[in-house]
Amino acid sequence: MSRHNSHGYSRAGLSRRSILQSAAGLMSVPFIAKATTAWAQEKLAGSGNVVVQSYGGSFTEGVRKQVFDQFTKATGITVVDMPVDTSAPQVKAMNQAGRVDWDTAFIDAVDYPGMQQAGMFEPVDYSLWDAESVEGVQQKDRLSHGVVAFESVTLLAYDTRAFPKGGPKNWAEFWDVKAFPGPRGLISQHGKHNMVYALGADGVPRNEIWPLTDDKIDRALKKLDAIKPHVVKWWVAGGEAPQLLINREYVMTSAYAGRLTPMIRQGAPIRMAWDGANRTAIYWAILKGGPNTRNAQKLIAFVNRAQIAAGFTLATGYSSPNANQLKHLPADLVPLLSVNPENAAQYVSEDTAWIVQKRPDGKTNADYIQERWLAWKAG
């Protein structure tokens, strides 16, 4: 437990450097999955290696401790990690060269459709999954050639010191500067996130926000006009928004849930509001032509088991998709996760298939949204 309460939270205890690091160091205690060879079942046993792309730093350290080392103990297969921030360019290059050196990669949702259509991924062998994994991971997260590795959610967060009687519960209240006065923050580079929030604030039901058609973009930007004077800083790095809340430079902001979770558990005076949060996903994909495809299938089956999924979530601060993991997690963590059904019922899932579609002029919808956003922001 943190020694600091909500009225005396130490700024020094959460330096910019510590916040910019992954949540792994804070999330890895007190859980380590106790996997055994028998528990992993004979069909996951093997030998040799599996080469996985990871993000490096404390993210990889946490996942190695909670997932990869447990996989090796259970199956006899050694995990070799390749730290790379963004996998898609290298995967495409390896595929084009006809020499694929990795077995798995984390693929951003916007990159997945095109790469899958180009034949870069192996079909996932769901026959290796146990029943609890299939039951716990929703069908929408189990694609033919990939499975959600973790969810990235950006949501409303506020400083409880600024609103001791309760802060904003949704984006409409974020826009209400009279009832909830003070400086705001929003993300700088991802215009689509801010458009989702603006449409929610303007009364568009969650299930009608996507796709972001031209009329909805116009409506969102008009709504953003009203809040623009109150945004004192457009944040860029994931650690900025929480730090600016702690420093009292914001009273409320959008922020990555995965960045906030470990801080809240340590006693930071921050609360999250899930209503209208923007959710996207990062996929595990097994690369076609990789050196250890069968071992990669076994790893993907293993990481989606409930206990191991819980370990991944603890290691990274980001929710892996198996909802059955909740019974293996600390009680104070469960309300902070996107995999919690109460939170999942409130977020807005990005329409990735529509985002990557091309418009008549040849631009993708993503490109067009970003052009409109940058023009608005510069105006």
CSV table of C-alpha atoms in Angstrom, one decimal:
chain,number,residue,atom,x,y,z
A,1,MET,CA,0.0,0.0,0.0
A,2,SER,CA,1.2,3.5,-0.7
A,3,ARG,CA,2.1,5.7,2.2
A,4,HIS,CA,0.5,8.7,0.4
A,5,ASN,CA,-3.2,9.5,0.6
A,6,SER,CA,-5.1,11.4,-2.0
A,7,HIS,CA,-4.4,14.7,-0.2
A,8,GLY,CA,-0.6,14.2,0.2
A,9,TYR,CA,0.5,12.4,-2.9
A,10,SER,CA,4.2,12.8,-3.6
A,11,ARG,CA,5.2,14.2,-6.9
A,12,ALA,CA,8.7,13.0,-6.4
A,13,GLY,CA,7.5,9.5,-6.0
A,14,LEU,CA,6.3,9.5,-9.6
A,15,SER,CA,8.9,11.1,-11.8
A,16,ARG,CA,8.5,11.6,-15.5
A,17,ARG,CA,11.0,8.8,-16.1
A,18,SER,CA,9.1,6.3,-13.9
A,19,ILE,CA,5.8,7.1,-15.5
A,20,LEU,CA,7.2,6.9,-19.0
A,21,GLN,CA,8.3,3.4,-18.2
A,22,SER,CA,5.9,0.5,-18.7
A,23,ALA,CA,3.6,-0.4,-15.9
A,24,ALA,CA,5.4,-3.8,-15.6
A,25,GLY,CA,7.5,-3.0,-12.6
A,26,LEU,CA,4.5,-1.9,-10.6
A,27,MET,CA,2.1,-4.6,-11.8
A,28,SER,CA,4.2,-7.7,-11.4
A,29,VAL,CA,3.6,-8.2,-7.7
A,30,PRO,CA,2.1,-10.2,-6.1
A,31,PHE,CA,1.2,-12.7,-8.8
A,32,ILE,CA,3.3,-15.4,-10.5
A,33,ALA,CA,1.4,-18.1,-12.3
A,34,LYS,CA,2.5,-21.5,-11.0
A,35,ALA,CA,2.5,-23.4,-14.3
A,36,THR,CA,3.5,-27.1,-14.4
A,37,THR,CA,4.1,-29.4,-17.3
A,38,ALA,CA,1.0,-31.5,-16.3
A,39,TRP,CA,-1.1,-28.4,-16.1
A,40,ALA,CA,-0.1,-27.3,-19.6
A,41,GLN,CA,-1.2,-30.7,-20.9
A,42,GLU,CA,0.7,-33.0,-23.1
A,43,LYS,CA,-0.4,-31.3,-26.4
A,44,LEU,CA,1.6,-28.1,-25.5
A,45,ALA,CA,4.8,-30.0,-24.6
A,46,GLY,CA,7.7,-29.6,-27.0
A,47,SER,CA,11.3,-28.6,-27.5
A,48,GLY,CA,13.4,-26.1,-29.3
A,49,ASN,CA,12.7,-22.4,-29.5
A,50,VAL,CA,10.0,-19.8,-30.4
A,51,VAL,CA,11.1,-16.4,-31.5
A,52,VAL,CA,8.8,-13.6,-30.4
A,53,GLN,CA,8.7,-9.9,-31.1
A,54,SER,CA,8.3,-7.8,-27.9
A,55,TYR,CA,8.6,-4.2,-26.9
A,56,GLY,CA,11.7,-4.4,-24.8
A,57,GLY,CA,12.4,-2.7,-21.4
A,58,SER,CA,10.2,-3.4,-18.4
A,59,PHE,CA,7.3,-4.6,-20.7
A,60,THR,CA,9.4,-7.6,-21.8
A,61,GLU,CA,10.9,-8.1,-18.4
A,62,GLY,CA,7.4,-8.4,-16.9
A,63,VAL,CA,6.1,-10.7,-19.7
A,64,ARG,CA,9.2,-12.9,-19.5
A,65,LYS,CA,8.7,-13.4,-15.7
A,66,GLN,CA,4.9,-13.9,-15.8
A,67,VAL,CA,4.4,-15.6,-19.2
A,68,PHE,CA,7.5,-16.7,-21.1
A,69,ASP,CA,9.4,-18.3,-18.3
A,70,GLN,CA,6.2,-20.1,-17.2
A,71,PHE,CA,5.7,-21.4,-20.7
A,72,THR,CA,9.2,-22.8,-20.8
A,73,LYS,CA,8.7,-24.5,-17.5
A,74,ALA,CA,5.5,-26.0,-18.6
A,75,THR,CA,6.4,-27.1,-22.1
A,76,GLY,CA,10.2,-27.3,-22.5
A,77,ILE,CA,10.1,-24.6,-25.3
A,78,THR,CA,12.5,-21.7,-24.9
A,79,VAL,CA,11.2,-18.2,-25.7
A,80,VAL,CA,13.7,-15.9,-27.5
A,81,ASP,CA,12.4,-12.3,-27.6
A,82,MET,CA,13.3,-9.7,-30.2
A,83,PRO,CA,12.7,-6.2,-28.8
A,84,VAL,CA,11.2,-3.9,-31.5
A,85,ASP,CA,8.8,-1.0,-30.9
A,86,THR,CA,6.8,-1.3,-34.1
A,87,SER,CA,6.7,-4.7,-35.8
A,88,ALA,CA,4.8,-4.1,-39.0
A,89,PRO,CA,7.6,-2.6,-41.2
A,90,GLN,CA,10.0,-5.5,-40.2
A,91,VAL,CA,7.4,-8.2,-40.7
A,92,LYS,CA,6.6,-6.8,-44.2
A,93,ALA,CA,10.2,-6.6,-45.1
A,94,MET,CA,10.9,-10.2,-43.9
A,95,ASN,CA,7.9,-11.4,-45.9
A,96,GLN,CA,9.0,-9.6,-49.0
A,97,ALA,CA,12.5,-11.0,-48.7
A,98,GLY,CA,11.2,-14.5,-48.2
A,99,ARG,CA,13.1,-14.9,-44.9
A,100,VAL,CA,11.0,-14.7,-41.8
A,101,ASP,CA,13.1,-14.8,-38.6
A,102,TRP,CA,10.4,-14.3,-36.0
A,103,ASP,CA,7.5,-16.6,-35.1
A,104,THR,CA,5.1,-14.2,-33.5
A,105,ALA,CA,4.6,-10.4,-33.5
A,106,PHE,CA,2.4,-7.8,-31.9
A,107,ILE,CA,0.4,-6.3,-34.7
A,108,ASP,CA,-1.5,-3.0,-34.3
A,109,ALA,CA,-5.2,-3.2,-35.3
A,110,VAL,CA,-4.8,-0.8,-38.2
A,111,ASP,CA,-2.1,-2.9,-39.7
A,112,TYR,CA,-3.7,-6.3,-39.2
A,113,PRO,CA,-6.3,-6.4,-42.1
A,114,GLY,CA,-3.9,-5.5,-44.9
A,115,MET,CA,-1.2,-7.8,-43.6
A,116,GLN,CA,-3.6,-10.7,-43.2
A,117,GLN,CA,-5.0,-10.2,-46.7
A,118,ALA,CA,-1.4,-10.3,-48.0
A,119,GLY,CA,-1.0,-13.7,-46.5
A,120,MET,CA,1.6,-12.8,-43.8
A,121,PHE,CA,0.0,-14.8,-41.0
A,122,GLU,CA,-0.7,-18.4,-40.2
A,123,PRO,CA,-4.2,-19.4,-39.1
A,124,VAL,CA,-4.5,-19.8,-35.4
A,125,ASP,CA,-4.9,-23.4,-34.3
A,126,TYR,CA,-7.7,-23.1,-31.8
A,127,SER,CA,-7.7,-26.9,-31.3
A,128,LEU,CA,-4.8,-26.4,-28.9
A,129,TRP,CA,-6.8,-24.1,-26.6
A,130,ASP,CA,-8.5,-25.3,-23.5
A,131,ALA,CA,-12.2,-24.9,-23.0
A,132,GLU,CA,-11.8,-22.1,-20.4
A,133,SER,CA,-9.7,-20.0,-22.9
A,134,VAL,CA,-12.3,-20.4,-25.7
A,135,GLU,CA,-15.0,-19.5,-23.3
A,136,GLY,CA,-13.2,-16.5,-21.8
A,137,VAL,CA,-11.9,-14.9,-25.0
A,138,GLN,CA,-14.9,-13.4,-26.9
A,139,GLN,CA,-15.4,-14.5,-30.5
A,140,LYS,CA,-14.7,-10.9,-31.7
A,141,ASP,CA,-11.2,-11.2,-30.2
A,142,ARG,CA,-10.5,-14.6,-31.8
A,143,LEU,CA,-9.8,-14.0,-35.4
A,144,SER,CA,-8.9,-16.6,-38.0
A,145,HIS,CA,-5.3,-15.4,-38.3
A,146,GLY,CA,-4.8,-13.6,-35.0
A,147,VAL,CA,-6.0,-13.1,-31.5
A,148,VAL,CA,-6.1,-10.0,-29.3
A,149,ALA,CA,-3.0,-9.8,-27.2
A,150,PHE,CA,-4.1,-6.8,-25.2
A,151,GLU,CA,-6.5,-3.9,-25.3
A,152,SER,CA,-5.4,-0.3,-25.5
A,153,VAL,CA,-8.1,2.0,-24.0
A,154,THR,CA,-7.9,5.8,-23.8
A,155,LEU,CA,-10.4,7.3,-21.3
A,156,LEU,CA,-11.4,10.2,-19.1
A,157,ALA,CA,-9.4,10.6,-15.9
A,158,TYR,CA,-9.6,13.3,-13.3
A,159,ASP,CA,-7.8,14.6,-10.2
A,160,THR,CA,-9.8,13.7,-7.1
A,161,ARG,CA,-8.2,16.6,-5.2
A,162,ALA,CA,-9.9,19.0,-7.6
A,163,PHE,CA,-13.3,17.4,-7.2
A,164,PRO,CA,-13.5,15.9,-3.7
A,165,LYS,CA,-17.3,15.5,-4.1
A,166,GLY,CA,-17.0,13.6,-7.3
A,167,GLY,CA,-15.7,14.4,-10.8
A,168,PRO,CA,-16.9,14.0,-14.3
A,169,LYS,CA,-18.4,10.6,-15.2
A,170,ASN,CA,-18.6,11.0,-19.0
A,171,TRP,CA,-17.5,13.2,-21.9
A,172,ALA,CA,-20.6,15.4,-21.7
A,173,GLU,CA,-19.4,16.4,-18.2
A,174,PHE,CA,-15.8,16.8,-19.5
A,175,TRP,CA,-17.2,19.5,-21.8
A,176,ASP,CA,-19.2,21.1,-18.9
A,177,VAL,CA,-16.7,23.7,-17.8
A,178,LYS,CA,-19.2,25.4,-15.4
A,179,ALA,CA,-20.0,22.4,-13.3
A,180,PHE,CA,-16.4,21.1,-13.5
A,181,PRO,CA,-14.1,24.0,-14.0
A,182,GLY,CA,-10.3,23.8,-14.6
A,183,PRO,CA,-7.7,23.1,-17.2
A,184,ARG,CA,-8.1,20.1,-19.5
A,185,GLY,CA,-5.9,17.8,-21.5
A,186,LEU,CA,-6.5,15.8,-24.7
A,187,ILE,CA,-4.2,13.7,-26.8
A,188,SER,CA,-2.4,15.6,-29.6
A,189,GLN,CA,-1.7,13.1,-32.3
A,190,HIS,CA,-4.8,10.8,-32.5
A,191,GLY,CA,-7.6,13.0,-33.8
A,192,LYS,CA,-10.0,10.0,-34.1
A,193,HIS,CA,-9.9,9.5,-30.2
A,194,ASN,CA,-10.9,13.1,-29.7
A,195,MET,CA,-13.7,12.9,-32.3
A,196,VAL,CA,-15.1,9.9,-30.5
A,197,TYR,CA,-15.2,11.8,-27.2
A,198,ALA,CA,-16.7,14.9,-28.8
A,199,LEU,CA,-19.5,12.8,-30.4
A,200,GLY,CA,-20.2,11.2,-27.1
A,201,ALA,CA,-20.3,14.6,-25.4
A,202,ASP,CA,-22.7,15.8,-28.1
A,203,GLY,CA,-25.2,13.0,-27.3
A,204,VAL,CA,-24.4,10.4,-30.0
A,205,PRO,CA,-25.0,6.9,-28.6
A,206,ARG,CA,-21.9,4.7,-28.2
A,207,ASN,CA,-23.1,2.2,-30.8
A,208,GLU,CA,-23.6,4.9,-33.4
A,209,ILE,CA,-20.3,6.7,-33.2
A,210,TRP,CA,-18.5,4.6,-35.7
A,211,PRO,CA,-18.0,4.9,-38.7
A,212,LEU,CA,-16.8,8.4,-38.5
A,213,THR,CA,-18.5,9.6,-41.7
A,214,ASP,CA,-18.0,13.1,-43.0
A,215,ASP,CA,-21.0,14.5,-41.2
A,216,LYS,CA,-19.9,13.0,-37.9
A,217,ILE,CA,-16.4,14.5,-38.3
A,218,ASP,CA,-18.0,17.9,-39.0
A,219,ARG,CA,-20.1,17.5,-35.9
A,220,ALA,CA,-17.2,16.3,-33.7
A,221,LEU,CA,-15.0,19.2,-34.8
A,222,LYS,CA,-17.7,21.7,-34.1
A,223,LYS,CA,-18.1,20.3,-30.6
A,224,LEU,CA,-14.3,20.4,-30.1
A,225,ASP,CA,-14.4,24.1,-30.9
A,226,ALA,CA,-16.2,24.6,-27.6
A,227,ILE,CA,-13.6,22.8,-25.5
A,228,LYS,CA,-10.4,23.9,-27.3
A,229,PRO,CA,-9.9,27.1,-25.2
A,230,HIS,CA,-9.8,25.0,-22.1
A,231,VAL,CA,-7.2,22.5,-23.3
A,232,VAL,CA,-4.0,23.9,-21.8
A,233,LYS,CA,-1.7,21.2,-23.3
A,234,TRP,CA,-2.2,18.6,-26.0
A,235,TRP,CA,-0.3,15.6,-24.6
A,236,VAL,CA,1.9,13.3,-26.7
A,237,ALA,CA,3.7,10.7,-24.7
A,238,GLY,CA,1.6,8.2,-22.8
A,239,GLY,CA,3.2,9.2,-19.4
A,240,GLU,CA,2.4,12.9,-19.9
A,241,ALA,CA,-1.3,12.9,-19.1
A,242,PRO,CA,-1.0,11.2,-15.7
A,243,GLN,CA,2.0,13.3,-14.7
A,244,LEU,CA,0.2,16.5,-15.5
A,245,LEU,CA,-2.7,15.4,-13.4
A,246,ILE,CA,-0.4,14.6,-10.5
A,247,ASN,CA,1.3,18.1,-11.0
A,248,ARG,CA,-2.1,19.7,-10.9
A,249,GLU,CA,-1.6,21.2,-14.4
A,250,TYR,CA,-4.7,19.4,-15.5
A,251,VAL,CA,-7.9,18.7,-13.5
A,252,MET,CA,-9.0,16.2,-16.1
A,253,THR,CA,-7.7,14.7,-19.3
A,254,SER,CA,-7.9,11.8,-21.6
A,255,ALA,CA,-5.2,9.2,-20.8
A,256,TYR,CA,-4.2,5.6,-21.4
A,257,ALA,CA,-5.9,3.3,-18.9
A,258,GLY,CA,-2.8,1.1,-18.8
A,259,ARG,CA,-0.7,4.1,-17.6
A,260,LEU,CA,-3.1,5.1,-14.9
A,261,THR,CA,-3.8,1.6,-13.4
A,262,PRO,CA,-0.5,1.1,-11.5
A,263,MET,CA,-0.5,4.7,-10.3
A,264,ILE,CA,-4.0,4.4,-8.9
A,265,ARG,CA,-3.0,1.2,-7.1
A,266,GLN,CA,-0.1,3.0,-5.6
A,267,GLY,CA,-2.4,5.7,-4.2
A,268,ALA,CA,-2.4,8.4,-6.9
A,269,PRO,CA,-5.4,10.8,-6.5
A,270,ILE,CA,-6.8,9.9,-9.9
A,271,ARG,CA,-10.1,8.3,-10.9
A,272,MET,CA,-11.0,6.8,-14.3
A,273,ALA,CA,-14.4,7.2,-16.0
A,274,TRP,CA,-15.1,4.4,-18.5
A,275,ASP,CA,-18.2,5.8,-20.2
A,276,GLY,CA,-17.3,6.6,-23.8
A,277,ALA,CA,-13.7,5.3,-23.6
A,278,ASN,CA,-12.0,4.6,-26.9
A,279,ARG,CA,-10.8,1.0,-27.2
A,280,THR,CA,-8.5,-0.5,-29.8
A,281,ALA,CA,-6.6,-3.8,-29.8
A,282,ILE,CA,-3.1,-5.2,-30.5
A,283,TYR,CA,-3.0,-8.7,-31.9
A,284,TRP,CA,-0.8,-11.7,-31.4
A,285,ALA,CA,0.0,-13.0,-34.9
A,286,ILE,CA,1.9,-16.1,-35.9
A,287,LEU,CA,4.1,-15.2,-38.9
A,288,LYS,CA,3.8,-17.4,-42.0
A,289,GLY,CA,7.2,-18.9,-42.8
A,290,GLY,CA,8.6,-18.5,-39.3
A,291,PRO,CA,11.2,-21.0,-38.1
A,292,ASN,CA,9.1,-22.5,-35.2
A,293,THR,CA,5.4,-22.2,-36.3
A,294,ARG,CA,4.2,-25.2,-34.2
A,295,ASN,CA,5.8,-23.8,-31.1
A,296,ALA,CA,4.3,-20.4,-31.8
A,297,GLN,CA,0.8,-22.0,-31.9
A,298,LYS,CA,1.5,-23.6,-28.5
A,299,LEU,CA,2.6,-20.3,-27.0
A,300,ILE,CA,-0.5,-18.5,-28.2
A,301,ALA,CA,-2.7,-21.2,-26.7
A,302,PHE,CA,-0.7,-21.0,-23.4
A,303,VAL,CA,-0.8,-17.2,-23.0
A,304,ASN,CA,-4.6,-17.2,-23.4
A,305,ARG,CA,-5.2,-19.5,-20.4
A,306,ALA,CA,-6.9,-17.7,-17.5
A,307,GLN,CA,-4.0,-17.8,-15.0
A,308,ILE,CA,-1.4,-16.8,-17.6
A,309,ALA,CA,-3.7,-14.1,-19.0
A,310,ALA,CA,-3.8,-12.7,-15.5
A,311,GLY,CA,0.0,-12.8,-15.3
A,312,PHE,CA,0.2,-10.9,-18.6
A,313,THR,CA,-2.2,-8.2,-17.3
A,314,LEU,CA,-0.3,-7.9,-14.1
A,315,ALA,CA,3.0,-7.7,-15.9
A,316,THR,CA,2.0,-5.0,-18.4
A,317,GLY,CA,-1.0,-3.1,-16.9
A,318,TYR,CA,-2.9,-3.8,-20.1
A,319,SER,CA,-5.7,-6.3,-20.2
A,320,SER,CA,-5.3,-9.5,-22.1
A,321,PRO,CA,-8.8,-10.6,-23.3
A,322,ASN,CA,-9.6,-13.8,-21.3
A,323,ALA,CA,-12.3,-12.6,-18.9
A,324,ASN,CA,-11.8,-15.7,-16.8
A,325,GLN,CA,-8.5,-14.2,-15.6
A,326,LEU,CA,-10.5,-11.9,-13.2
A,327,LYS,CA,-10.8,-14.5,-10.6
A,328,HIS,CA,-7.0,-14.8,-10.5
A,329,LEU,CA,-6.3,-11.1,-10.0
A,330,PRO,CA,-6.1,-8.9,-6.9
A,331,ALA,CA,-9.5,-7.5,-6.0
A,332,ASP,CA,-8.3,-3.8,-6.2
A,333,LEU,CA,-7.2,-4.3,-9.7
A,334,VAL,CA,-10.3,-5.8,-11.2
A,335,PRO,CA,-12.4,-2.5,-11.3
A,336,LEU,CA,-9.5,-0.8,-13.2
A,337,LEU,CA,-9.4,-3.2,-16.2
A,338,SER,CA,-11.0,-3.0,-19.6
A,339,VAL,CA,-11.6,-6.8,-19.5
A,340,ASN,CA,-14.0,-6.3,-16.5
A,341,PRO,CA,-17.5,-6.7,-18.1
A,342,GLU,CA,-18.8,-3.5,-16.3
A,343,ASN,CA,-16.1,-1.4,-18.0
A,344,ALA,CA,-16.3,-3.3,-21.3
A,345,ALA,CA,-20.0,-2.4,-21.6
A,346,GLN,CA,-19.1,1.3,-21.5
A,347,TYR,CA,-16.3,1.7,-24.0
A,348,VAL,CA,-16.5,2.4,-27.8
A,349,SER,CA,-14.7,-0.2,-29.9
A,350,GLU,CA,-12.8,1.3,-32.9
A,351,ASP,CA,-14.1,0.2,-36.3
A,352,THR,CA,-10.7,-0.9,-37.6
A,353,ALA,CA,-12.1,-2.5,-40.8
A,354,TRP,CA,-13.7,0.9,-41.8
A,355,ILE,CA,-10.6,2.9,-40.7
A,356,VAL,CA,-8.3,1.1,-43.2
A,357,GLN,CA,-10.8,1.3,-46.1
A,358,LYS,CA,-9.9,3.6,-49.0
A,359,ARG,CA,-12.0,6.6,-50.0
A,360,PRO,CA,-12.7,7.5,-53.7
A,361,ASP,CA,-9.6,9.7,-53.8
A,362,GLY,CA,-7.4,6.7,-52.7
A,363,LYS,CA,-6.8,7.9,-49.2
A,364,THR,CA,-7.7,5.7,-46.3
A,365,ASN,CA,-10.4,6.8,-43.9
A,366,ALA,CA,-7.6,7.0,-41.3
A,367,ASP,CA,-5.6,9.4,-43.4
A,368,TYR,CA,-8.6,11.6,-44.1
A,369,ILE,CA,-9.6,11.8,-40.4
A,370,GLN,CA,-6.1,12.7,-39.5
A,371,GLU,CA,-5.9,15.4,-42.2
A,372,ARG,CA,-9.1,17.0,-40.9
A,373,TRP,CA,-7.8,16.8,-37.3
A,374,LEU,CA,-4.5,18.4,-38.1
A,375,ALA,CA,-6.1,21.2,-40.1
A,376,TRP,CA,-8.6,21.8,-37.2
A,377,LYS,CA,-5.9,21.8,-34.6
A,378,ALA,CA,-3.7,24.2,-36.5
A,379,GLY,CA,-6.7,26.6,-37.1
